[in-house]
Structure formats: structure tokens, C-alpha cells
Short mmCIF file of C-alpha atoms in Angstrom, two decimals:
data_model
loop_
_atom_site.label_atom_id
_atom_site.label_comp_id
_atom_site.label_asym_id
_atom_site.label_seq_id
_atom_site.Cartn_x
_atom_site.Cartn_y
_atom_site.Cartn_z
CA UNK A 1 -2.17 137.46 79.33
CA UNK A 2 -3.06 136.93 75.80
CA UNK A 3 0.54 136.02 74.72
CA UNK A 4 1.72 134.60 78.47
CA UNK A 5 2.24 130.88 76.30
CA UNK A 6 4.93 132.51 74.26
CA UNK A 7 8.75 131.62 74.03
CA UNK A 8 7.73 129.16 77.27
CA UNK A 9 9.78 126.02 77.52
CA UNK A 10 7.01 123.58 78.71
CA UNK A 11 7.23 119.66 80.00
CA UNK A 12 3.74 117.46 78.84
CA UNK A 13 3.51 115.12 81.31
CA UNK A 14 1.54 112.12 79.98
CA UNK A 15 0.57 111.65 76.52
CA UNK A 16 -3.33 110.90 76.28
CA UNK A 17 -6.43 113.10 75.03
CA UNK A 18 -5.53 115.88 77.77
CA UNK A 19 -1.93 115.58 76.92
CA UNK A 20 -2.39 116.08 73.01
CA UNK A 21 -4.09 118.80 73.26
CA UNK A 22 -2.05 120.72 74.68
CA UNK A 23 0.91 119.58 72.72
CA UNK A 24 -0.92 120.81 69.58
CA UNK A 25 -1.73 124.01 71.22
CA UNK A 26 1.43 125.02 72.49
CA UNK A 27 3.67 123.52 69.92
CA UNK A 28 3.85 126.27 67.38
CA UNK A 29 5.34 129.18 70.08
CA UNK A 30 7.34 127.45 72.99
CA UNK A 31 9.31 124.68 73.02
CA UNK A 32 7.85 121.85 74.52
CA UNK A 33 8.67 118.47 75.64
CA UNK A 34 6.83 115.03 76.19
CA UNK A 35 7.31 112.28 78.74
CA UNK A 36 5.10 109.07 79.72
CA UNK A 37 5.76 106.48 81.64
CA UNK A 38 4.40 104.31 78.87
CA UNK A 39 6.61 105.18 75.48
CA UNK A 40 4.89 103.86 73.69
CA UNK A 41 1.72 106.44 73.98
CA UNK A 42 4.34 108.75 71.92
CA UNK A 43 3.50 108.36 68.18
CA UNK A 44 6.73 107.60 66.15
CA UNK A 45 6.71 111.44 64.64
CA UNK A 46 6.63 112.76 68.17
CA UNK A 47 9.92 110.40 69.87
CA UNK A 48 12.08 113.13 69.16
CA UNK A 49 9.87 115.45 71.82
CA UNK A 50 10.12 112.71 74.18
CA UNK A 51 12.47 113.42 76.90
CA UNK A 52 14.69 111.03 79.22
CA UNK A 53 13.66 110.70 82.20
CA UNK A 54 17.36 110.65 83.60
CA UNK A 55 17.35 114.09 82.31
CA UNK A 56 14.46 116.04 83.30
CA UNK A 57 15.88 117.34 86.15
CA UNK A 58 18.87 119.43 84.02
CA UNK A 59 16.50 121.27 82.01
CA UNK A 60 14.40 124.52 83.21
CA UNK A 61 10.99 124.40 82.66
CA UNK A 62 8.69 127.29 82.56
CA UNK A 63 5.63 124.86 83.18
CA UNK A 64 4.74 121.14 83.40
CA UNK A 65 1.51 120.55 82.60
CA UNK A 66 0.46 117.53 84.26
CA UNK A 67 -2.40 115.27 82.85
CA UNK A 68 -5.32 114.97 85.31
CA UNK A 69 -5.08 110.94 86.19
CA UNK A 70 -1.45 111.59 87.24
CA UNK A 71 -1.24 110.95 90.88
CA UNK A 72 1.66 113.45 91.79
CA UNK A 73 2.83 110.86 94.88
CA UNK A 74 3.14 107.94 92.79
CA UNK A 75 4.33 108.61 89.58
CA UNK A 76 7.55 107.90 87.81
CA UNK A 77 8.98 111.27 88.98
CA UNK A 78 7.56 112.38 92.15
CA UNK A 79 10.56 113.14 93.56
CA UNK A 80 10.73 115.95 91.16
CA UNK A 81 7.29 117.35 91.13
CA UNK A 82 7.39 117.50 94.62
CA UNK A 83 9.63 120.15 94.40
CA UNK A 84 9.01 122.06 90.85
CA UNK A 85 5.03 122.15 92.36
CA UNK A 86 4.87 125.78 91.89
CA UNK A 87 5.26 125.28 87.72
CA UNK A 88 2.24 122.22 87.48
CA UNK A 89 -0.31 123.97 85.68
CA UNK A 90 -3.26 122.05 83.54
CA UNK A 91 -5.20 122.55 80.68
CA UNK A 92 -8.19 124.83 82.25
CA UNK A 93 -5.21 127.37 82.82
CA UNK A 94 -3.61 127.08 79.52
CA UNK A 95 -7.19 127.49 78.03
CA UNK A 96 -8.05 130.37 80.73
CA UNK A 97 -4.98 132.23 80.28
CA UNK A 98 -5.38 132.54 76.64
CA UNK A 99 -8.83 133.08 76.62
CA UNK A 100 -9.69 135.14 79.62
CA UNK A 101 -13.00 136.32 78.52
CA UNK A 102 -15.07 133.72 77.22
CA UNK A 103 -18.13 132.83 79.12
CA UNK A 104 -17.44 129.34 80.88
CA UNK A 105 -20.21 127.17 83.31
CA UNK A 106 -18.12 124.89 84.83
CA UNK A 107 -19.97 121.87 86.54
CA UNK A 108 -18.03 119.58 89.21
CA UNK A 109 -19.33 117.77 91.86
CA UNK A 110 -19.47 113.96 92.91
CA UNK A 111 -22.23 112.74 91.00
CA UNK A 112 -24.46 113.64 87.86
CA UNK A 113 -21.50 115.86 86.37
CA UNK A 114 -21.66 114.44 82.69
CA UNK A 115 -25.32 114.13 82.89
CA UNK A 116 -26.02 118.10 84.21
CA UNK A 117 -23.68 118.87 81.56
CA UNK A 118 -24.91 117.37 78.53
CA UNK A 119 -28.50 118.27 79.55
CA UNK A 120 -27.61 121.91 80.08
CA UNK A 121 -25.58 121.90 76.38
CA UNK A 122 -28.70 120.36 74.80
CA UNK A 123 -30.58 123.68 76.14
CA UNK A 124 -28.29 126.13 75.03
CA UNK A 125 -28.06 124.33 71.56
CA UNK A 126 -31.89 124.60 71.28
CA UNK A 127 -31.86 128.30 71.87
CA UNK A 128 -29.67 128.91 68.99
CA UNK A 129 -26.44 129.55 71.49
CA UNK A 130 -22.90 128.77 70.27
CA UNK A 131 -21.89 126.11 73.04
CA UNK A 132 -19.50 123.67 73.52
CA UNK A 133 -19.25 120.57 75.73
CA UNK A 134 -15.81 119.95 76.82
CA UNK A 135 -13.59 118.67 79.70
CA UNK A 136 -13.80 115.32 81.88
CA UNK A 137 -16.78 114.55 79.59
CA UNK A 138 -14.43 113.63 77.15
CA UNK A 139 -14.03 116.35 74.84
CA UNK A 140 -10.60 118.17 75.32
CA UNK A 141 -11.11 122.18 75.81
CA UNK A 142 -7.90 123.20 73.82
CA UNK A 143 -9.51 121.09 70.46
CA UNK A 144 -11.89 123.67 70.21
CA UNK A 145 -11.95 126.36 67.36
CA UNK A 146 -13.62 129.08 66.15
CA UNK A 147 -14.20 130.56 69.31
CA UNK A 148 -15.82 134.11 69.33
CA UNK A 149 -17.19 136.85 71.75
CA UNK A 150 -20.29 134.88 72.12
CA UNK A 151 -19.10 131.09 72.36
CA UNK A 152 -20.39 129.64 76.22
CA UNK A 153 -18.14 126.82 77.06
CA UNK A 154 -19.61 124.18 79.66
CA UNK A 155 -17.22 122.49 81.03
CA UNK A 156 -17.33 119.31 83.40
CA UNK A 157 -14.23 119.09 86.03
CA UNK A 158 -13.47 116.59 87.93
CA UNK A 159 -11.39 117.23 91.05
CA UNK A 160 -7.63 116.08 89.44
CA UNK A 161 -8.45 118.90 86.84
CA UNK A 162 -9.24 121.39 89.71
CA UNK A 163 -6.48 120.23 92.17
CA UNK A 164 -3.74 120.78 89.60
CA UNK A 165 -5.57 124.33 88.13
CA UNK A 166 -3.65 127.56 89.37
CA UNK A 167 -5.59 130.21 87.63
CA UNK A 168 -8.72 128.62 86.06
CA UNK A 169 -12.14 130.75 87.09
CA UNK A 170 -15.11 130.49 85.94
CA UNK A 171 -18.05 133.00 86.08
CA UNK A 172 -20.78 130.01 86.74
CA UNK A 173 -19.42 127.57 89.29
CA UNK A 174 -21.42 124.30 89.79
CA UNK A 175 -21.32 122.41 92.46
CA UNK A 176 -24.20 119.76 92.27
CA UNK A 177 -23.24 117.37 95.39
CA UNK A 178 -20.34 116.24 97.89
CA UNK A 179 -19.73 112.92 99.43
CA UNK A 180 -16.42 111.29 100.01
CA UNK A 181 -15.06 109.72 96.75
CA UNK A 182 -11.27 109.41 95.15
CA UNK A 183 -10.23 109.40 98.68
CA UNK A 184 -7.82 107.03 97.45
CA UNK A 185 -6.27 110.06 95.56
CA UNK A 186 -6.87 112.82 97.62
CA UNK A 187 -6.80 111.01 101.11
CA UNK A 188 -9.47 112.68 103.07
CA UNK A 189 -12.50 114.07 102.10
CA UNK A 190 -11.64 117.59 103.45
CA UNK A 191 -8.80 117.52 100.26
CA UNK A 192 -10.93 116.54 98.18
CA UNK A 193 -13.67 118.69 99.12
CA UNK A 194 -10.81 121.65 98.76
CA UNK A 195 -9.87 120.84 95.40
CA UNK A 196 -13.85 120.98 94.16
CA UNK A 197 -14.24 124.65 96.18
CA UNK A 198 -11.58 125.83 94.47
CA UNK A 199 -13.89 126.49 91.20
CA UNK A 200 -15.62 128.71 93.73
CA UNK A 201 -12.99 130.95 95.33
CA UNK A 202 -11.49 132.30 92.41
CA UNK A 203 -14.62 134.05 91.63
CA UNK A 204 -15.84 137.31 91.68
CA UNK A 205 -18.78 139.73 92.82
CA UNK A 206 -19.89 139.52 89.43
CA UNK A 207 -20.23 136.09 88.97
CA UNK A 208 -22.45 132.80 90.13
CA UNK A 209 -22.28 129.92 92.41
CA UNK A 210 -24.87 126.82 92.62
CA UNK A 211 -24.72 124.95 95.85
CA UNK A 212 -27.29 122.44 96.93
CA UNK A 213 -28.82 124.14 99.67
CA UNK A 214 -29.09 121.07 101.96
CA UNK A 215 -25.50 120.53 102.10
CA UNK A 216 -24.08 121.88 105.00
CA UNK A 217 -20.49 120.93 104.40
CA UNK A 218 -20.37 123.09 101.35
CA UNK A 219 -22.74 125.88 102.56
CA UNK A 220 -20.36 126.04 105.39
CA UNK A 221 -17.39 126.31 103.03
CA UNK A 222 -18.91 129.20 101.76
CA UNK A 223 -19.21 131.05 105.14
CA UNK A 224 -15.52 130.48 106.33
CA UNK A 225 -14.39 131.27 103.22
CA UNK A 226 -16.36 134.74 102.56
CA UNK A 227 -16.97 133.99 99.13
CA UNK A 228 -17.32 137.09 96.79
CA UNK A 229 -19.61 135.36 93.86
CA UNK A 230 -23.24 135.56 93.81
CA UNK A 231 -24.33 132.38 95.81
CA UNK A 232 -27.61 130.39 94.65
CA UNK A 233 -28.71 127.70 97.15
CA UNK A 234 -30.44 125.21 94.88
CA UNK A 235 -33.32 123.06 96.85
CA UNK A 236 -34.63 120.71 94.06
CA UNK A 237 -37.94 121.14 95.71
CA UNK A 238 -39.00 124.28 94.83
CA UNK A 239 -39.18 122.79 90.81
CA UNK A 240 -41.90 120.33 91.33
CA UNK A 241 -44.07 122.32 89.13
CA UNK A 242 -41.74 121.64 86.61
CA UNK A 243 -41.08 118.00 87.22
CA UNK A 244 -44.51 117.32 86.62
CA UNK A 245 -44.75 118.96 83.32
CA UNK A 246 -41.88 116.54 82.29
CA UNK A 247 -43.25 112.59 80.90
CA UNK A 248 -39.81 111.33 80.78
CA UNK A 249 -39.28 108.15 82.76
CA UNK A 250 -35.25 109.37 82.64
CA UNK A 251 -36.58 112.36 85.37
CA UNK A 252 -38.33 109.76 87.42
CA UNK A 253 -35.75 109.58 90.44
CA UNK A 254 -34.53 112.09 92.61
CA UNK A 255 -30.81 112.29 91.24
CA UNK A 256 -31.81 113.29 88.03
CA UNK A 257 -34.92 116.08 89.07
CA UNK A 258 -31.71 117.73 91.26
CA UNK A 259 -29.35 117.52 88.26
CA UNK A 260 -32.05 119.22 85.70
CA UNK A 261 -33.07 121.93 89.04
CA UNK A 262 -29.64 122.94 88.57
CA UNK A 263 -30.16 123.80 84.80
CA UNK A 264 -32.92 125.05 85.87
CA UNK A 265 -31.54 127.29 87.98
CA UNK A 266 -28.94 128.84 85.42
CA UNK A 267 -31.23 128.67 82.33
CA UNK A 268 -33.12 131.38 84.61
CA UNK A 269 -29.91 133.50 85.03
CA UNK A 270 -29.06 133.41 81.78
CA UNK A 271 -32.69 134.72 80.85
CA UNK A 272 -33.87 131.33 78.85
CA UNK A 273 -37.30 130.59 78.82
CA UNK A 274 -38.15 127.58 81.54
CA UNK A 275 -40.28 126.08 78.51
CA UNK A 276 -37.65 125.65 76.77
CA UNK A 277 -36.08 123.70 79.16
CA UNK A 278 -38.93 121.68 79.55
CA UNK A 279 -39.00 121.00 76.29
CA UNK A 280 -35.84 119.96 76.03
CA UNK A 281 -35.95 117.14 78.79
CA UNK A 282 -39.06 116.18 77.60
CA UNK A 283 -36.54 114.94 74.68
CA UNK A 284 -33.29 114.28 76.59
CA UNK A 285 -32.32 110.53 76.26
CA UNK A 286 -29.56 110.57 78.71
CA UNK A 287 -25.77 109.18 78.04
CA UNK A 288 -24.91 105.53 77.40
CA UNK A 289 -24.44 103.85 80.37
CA UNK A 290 -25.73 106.61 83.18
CA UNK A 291 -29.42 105.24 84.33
CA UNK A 292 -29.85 104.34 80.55
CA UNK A 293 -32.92 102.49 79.92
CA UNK A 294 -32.09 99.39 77.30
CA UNK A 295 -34.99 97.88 77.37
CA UNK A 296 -38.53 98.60 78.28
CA UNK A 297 -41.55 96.69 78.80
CA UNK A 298 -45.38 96.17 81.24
CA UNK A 299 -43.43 93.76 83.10
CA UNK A 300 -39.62 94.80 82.66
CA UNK A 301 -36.95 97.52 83.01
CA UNK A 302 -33.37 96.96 82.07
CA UNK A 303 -30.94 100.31 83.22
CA UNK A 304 -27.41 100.01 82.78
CA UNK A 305 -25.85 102.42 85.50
CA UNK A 306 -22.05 100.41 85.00
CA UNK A 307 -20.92 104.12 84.36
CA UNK A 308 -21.73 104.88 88.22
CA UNK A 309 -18.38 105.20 89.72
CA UNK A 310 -20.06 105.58 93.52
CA UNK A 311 -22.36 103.65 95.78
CA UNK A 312 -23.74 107.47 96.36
CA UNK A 313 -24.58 107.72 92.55
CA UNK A 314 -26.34 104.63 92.66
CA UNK A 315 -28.29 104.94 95.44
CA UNK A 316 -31.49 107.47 94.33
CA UNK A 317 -31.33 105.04 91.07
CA UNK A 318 -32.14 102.26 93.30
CA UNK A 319 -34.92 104.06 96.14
CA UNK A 320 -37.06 104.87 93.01
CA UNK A 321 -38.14 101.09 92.18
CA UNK A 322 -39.34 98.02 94.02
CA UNK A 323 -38.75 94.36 93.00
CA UNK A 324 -35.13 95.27 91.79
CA UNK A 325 -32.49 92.57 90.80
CA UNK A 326 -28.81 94.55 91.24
CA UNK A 327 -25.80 93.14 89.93
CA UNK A 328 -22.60 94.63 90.03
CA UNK A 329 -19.07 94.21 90.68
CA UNK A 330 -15.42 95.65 90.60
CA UNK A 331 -13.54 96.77 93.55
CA UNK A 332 -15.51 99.14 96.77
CA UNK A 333 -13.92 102.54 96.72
CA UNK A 334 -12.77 104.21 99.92
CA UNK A 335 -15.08 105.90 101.82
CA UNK A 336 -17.91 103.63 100.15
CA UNK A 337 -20.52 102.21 102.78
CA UNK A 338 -23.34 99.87 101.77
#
């Protein structure tokens, strides 16, 4: 599997972060070649890679690998993804297939993703672990280098990066929440909900899944589905203990003590001292624009939240004040109810 990416002829369907990436990765030992709907995306050094879109269809392709915010029904060539389905492959399988044995937590899940995942890097950095925070957080996987034995990749996925994967697995699955979202994509939460429980099906005995234990559409996934992976019901609950050793106003609502019960949770698997943890959110400032706090005084609290991309996400944000003033705006997403 090591040299699977050799001699491949490979299509690079859209030309962004994801896209370049895997250009540079796969450049030097197959043949590959770009298209975009938008041209010009394709630096001026790189129009000689870009193929016509009125020929596509007469060349073989080993593989297309198909950016993530590519909706295969209503893109430029549909018609002929449709039926070459069985090459689409993404970057978690071009990085899986040529690294088969590094360590990877992979963290999906409808809200708190980027936030679980940062938190959880911050703990492995403080305990002297070689980590790396990549995927939908915004750092590419395939940039990555010198990767050894030891190197734990966390890795936030959203459910395009899943839904396109054919033979991504990870041996810590994450799956912090579920409620309907990109329905607009997917069309019904059931897809949707597949394409995020795929992260847990291609496990094994010897690896890890975190469920929230109070979610009885996924814990009922996981019982149709016989799932082989070692299956840890998460009830943010049972980590009050730890909540209260925590003076961080960031931990103050209920999204956020589930998000850091999670890294809880795996910090204990992978045999990291809770205080540590502590210690760490004690510190942890959040991300810029996720329930960040710009302003702080006795009488006011300014939180810009403009990075919540659900009424769900929003919603534990707003049960843990009184006297709130909420403005907000853009378009309601399916499946949103207020």
C-alpha cells in the first residue's frame, strides 16, 4: 500500500487548499491533471495541467480526487462523476493509503469540531507529544512533513470529506453530536448521518469510538451496524468534578463542558494525566470567532459566535445567559427550527 500512488494517472478536481495539496503530493510519481470550474484558481505555471473539460471523458483515470465543497449533483461535470463514482477518492485516503500506520483521532460531528480539536492538540502539545492539527480546520493533511512512528495526527472531518473517503480509518473515531445540518447537500439527515458513521465502521476491535451517550440516533447506529471498535458512551455529566476545577468563563456553557468531556475521555485512553488537561483549559482561549469573548466587563459581555454555522451550535451559547441582545443574519439552513 505504501507505493499504491505510483505510475497512477489522477484527475484534481478543484484547485483550492485541499486541491494543492494533493497536487504537490502526487505530482512527482503519477501523472496528474487539474480542472476547476473557475480557471482562473490555476496559477499560470500550472495551465498546462489544466485539462478541457470537453475532454475529460477520453482520458482514463486511475482516480479523481474530488475537493470536499464539490457537490457531485451540481457541478460542471456531473454527468461524468455519476458514472466514474467508483474512482472519487479524497485526501484522507491518499494520506491513509500512504501512511497506514500513523496514529490518527479523527473528530466529526455537527458542532464543536474545530473547538474539540484544537483543545485536544493543545493537550497533546503540553505533554511533549508530536501532534498535528489538520483537516476541515484548515490545515491540509498532505502539507505535513516529517512524520515519524510517533507523530498523532488529529484530524477534524466534516461530512463532504467522509462522504467522498473510500478507505480512510481511523483508530479514535469522534463523534461529538448529530442534528440535521447540510441537508441541503446531503438531502436527508439519514445521508448525512451515514456519511459521519462512516469514520466508525471502518474500524477495528482494536480501536476507539466516542459517542455521546444520550444520543439515541447514533447509539442506535451502532447496534444495527455491529460495530467492531471499542465503543465509549460519553455522558458529560460524569466530569463535573472536573468542570469545577476549571475558572475559565470559555467552559461556562454546556457545549463547551461536552466538547472538553470528550478530551477528557481520550486523554484517559491515551494514559495522560487528567491534570494536565485541566491545566490546559484552565489556559485555552478558544478560536476567533467560536463563543470568543471580545470584550469583558461588571456590566458587559461581547461573544462573537458569527463562526456558528447552526441554530443547534448556538443554542447552549445562548441558555447560559440572561438579558441577552442576539443579532444575526444570513440565510436559515434546512432543517433549522427556531
Amino acid at each position: 500500500r505504501q507505493f499504491y500512488f505510483n505510475n497512477k494517472k489522477i484527475l484534481i478536481y478543484g484547485f483550492g487548499k485541499s486541491g494543492i495539496s494533493c497536487f504537490n503530493f502526487l505530482k512527482k510519481n503519477n501523472e496528474c491533471k487539474i480542472f476547476d470550474d473557475n480557471k482562473k484558481n490555476i496559477p499560470p505555471k500550472l495551465r498546462e495541467k489544466l485539462i478541457n473539460i470537453n475532454k475529460i471523458s477520453s482520458i482514463y483515470f486511475d482516480f479523481i480526487v474530488l475537493s470536499p465543497g464539490i457537490d457531485i449533483k451540481k457541478c460542471t461535470i456531473s454527468d461524468y462523476l455519476t458514472k466514474n463514482r467508483s474512482k472519487i477518492i479524497s485526501e484522507l485516503d491518499i494520506f491513509e493509503i500512504s501512511y497506514p500506520k500513523i496514529n490518527k483521532i479523527t473528530i466529526t460531528g455537527t458542532n464543536g469540531k474545530s473547538t474539540t480539536s484544537k483543545l485536544l492538540y493543545e493537550v497533546l502539545k503540553n505533554n511533549k507529544r508530536d501532534v498535528r492539527l489538520t483537516g476541515n480546520i484548515g490545515y491540509p493533511i498532505l502539507m505535513e512533513k516529517k512524520i515519524t512512528s510517533n507523530t498523532i495526527f488529529i484530524i477534524e472531518a466534516s461530512s463532504y470529506q467522509l462522504d467522498y473517503s473510500k478507505y480512510f480509518r481511523s483508530k479514535y473515531a469522534v463523534i461529538l453530536n448529530l442534528n440535521p445540518d447540510h441537508l441541503e447537500r446531503h438531502g436527508t439527515f439519514k445521508n448525512y448521518a451515514k456519511a459521519k458513521f462512516k469514520i466508525v465502521k471502518s474500524q477495528n476491535k482494536k480501536d476507539y469510538t466516542f459517542l455521546d451517550s444520550k444520543n439515541k440516533f447514533l447509539n442506535e447506529l451502532v447496534k444495527k451496524n455491529r460495530i467492531k471498535s471499542k465503543v465509549i458512551k460519553i455522558n458529560y455529566l460524569k466530569y463535573k468534578k472536573y468542570f469545577r476545577q476549571i475558572n475559565n468563563i470559555y467552559f461556562n456553557n454546556s457545549s463547551n463542558k461536552k466538547n472538553l468531556s470528550y478530551v477528557l475521555a481520550i486523554a484517559k485512553i491515551l494514559k495522560i494525566n487528567l491534570k494536565k488537561v485541566i491545566n490546559t483549559a484552565e489556559k485555552f482561549k478558544g478560536l476567533n470567532y467560536r463563543q470568543q469573548i471580545i470584550y469583558k466587563s461588571k456590566r458587559l459581555l461581547i461573544i462573537n459566535d458569527s463562526k456558528s454555522t447552526s441554530f443547534s451550535s448556538t443554542v447552549p451559547l445562548l441558555e447560559s445567559y440572561e438579558n441577552i441582545h442576539w443579532i444575526l443574519g444570513g440565510i436559515a439552513k434546512k432543517g433549522d427550527k427556531f
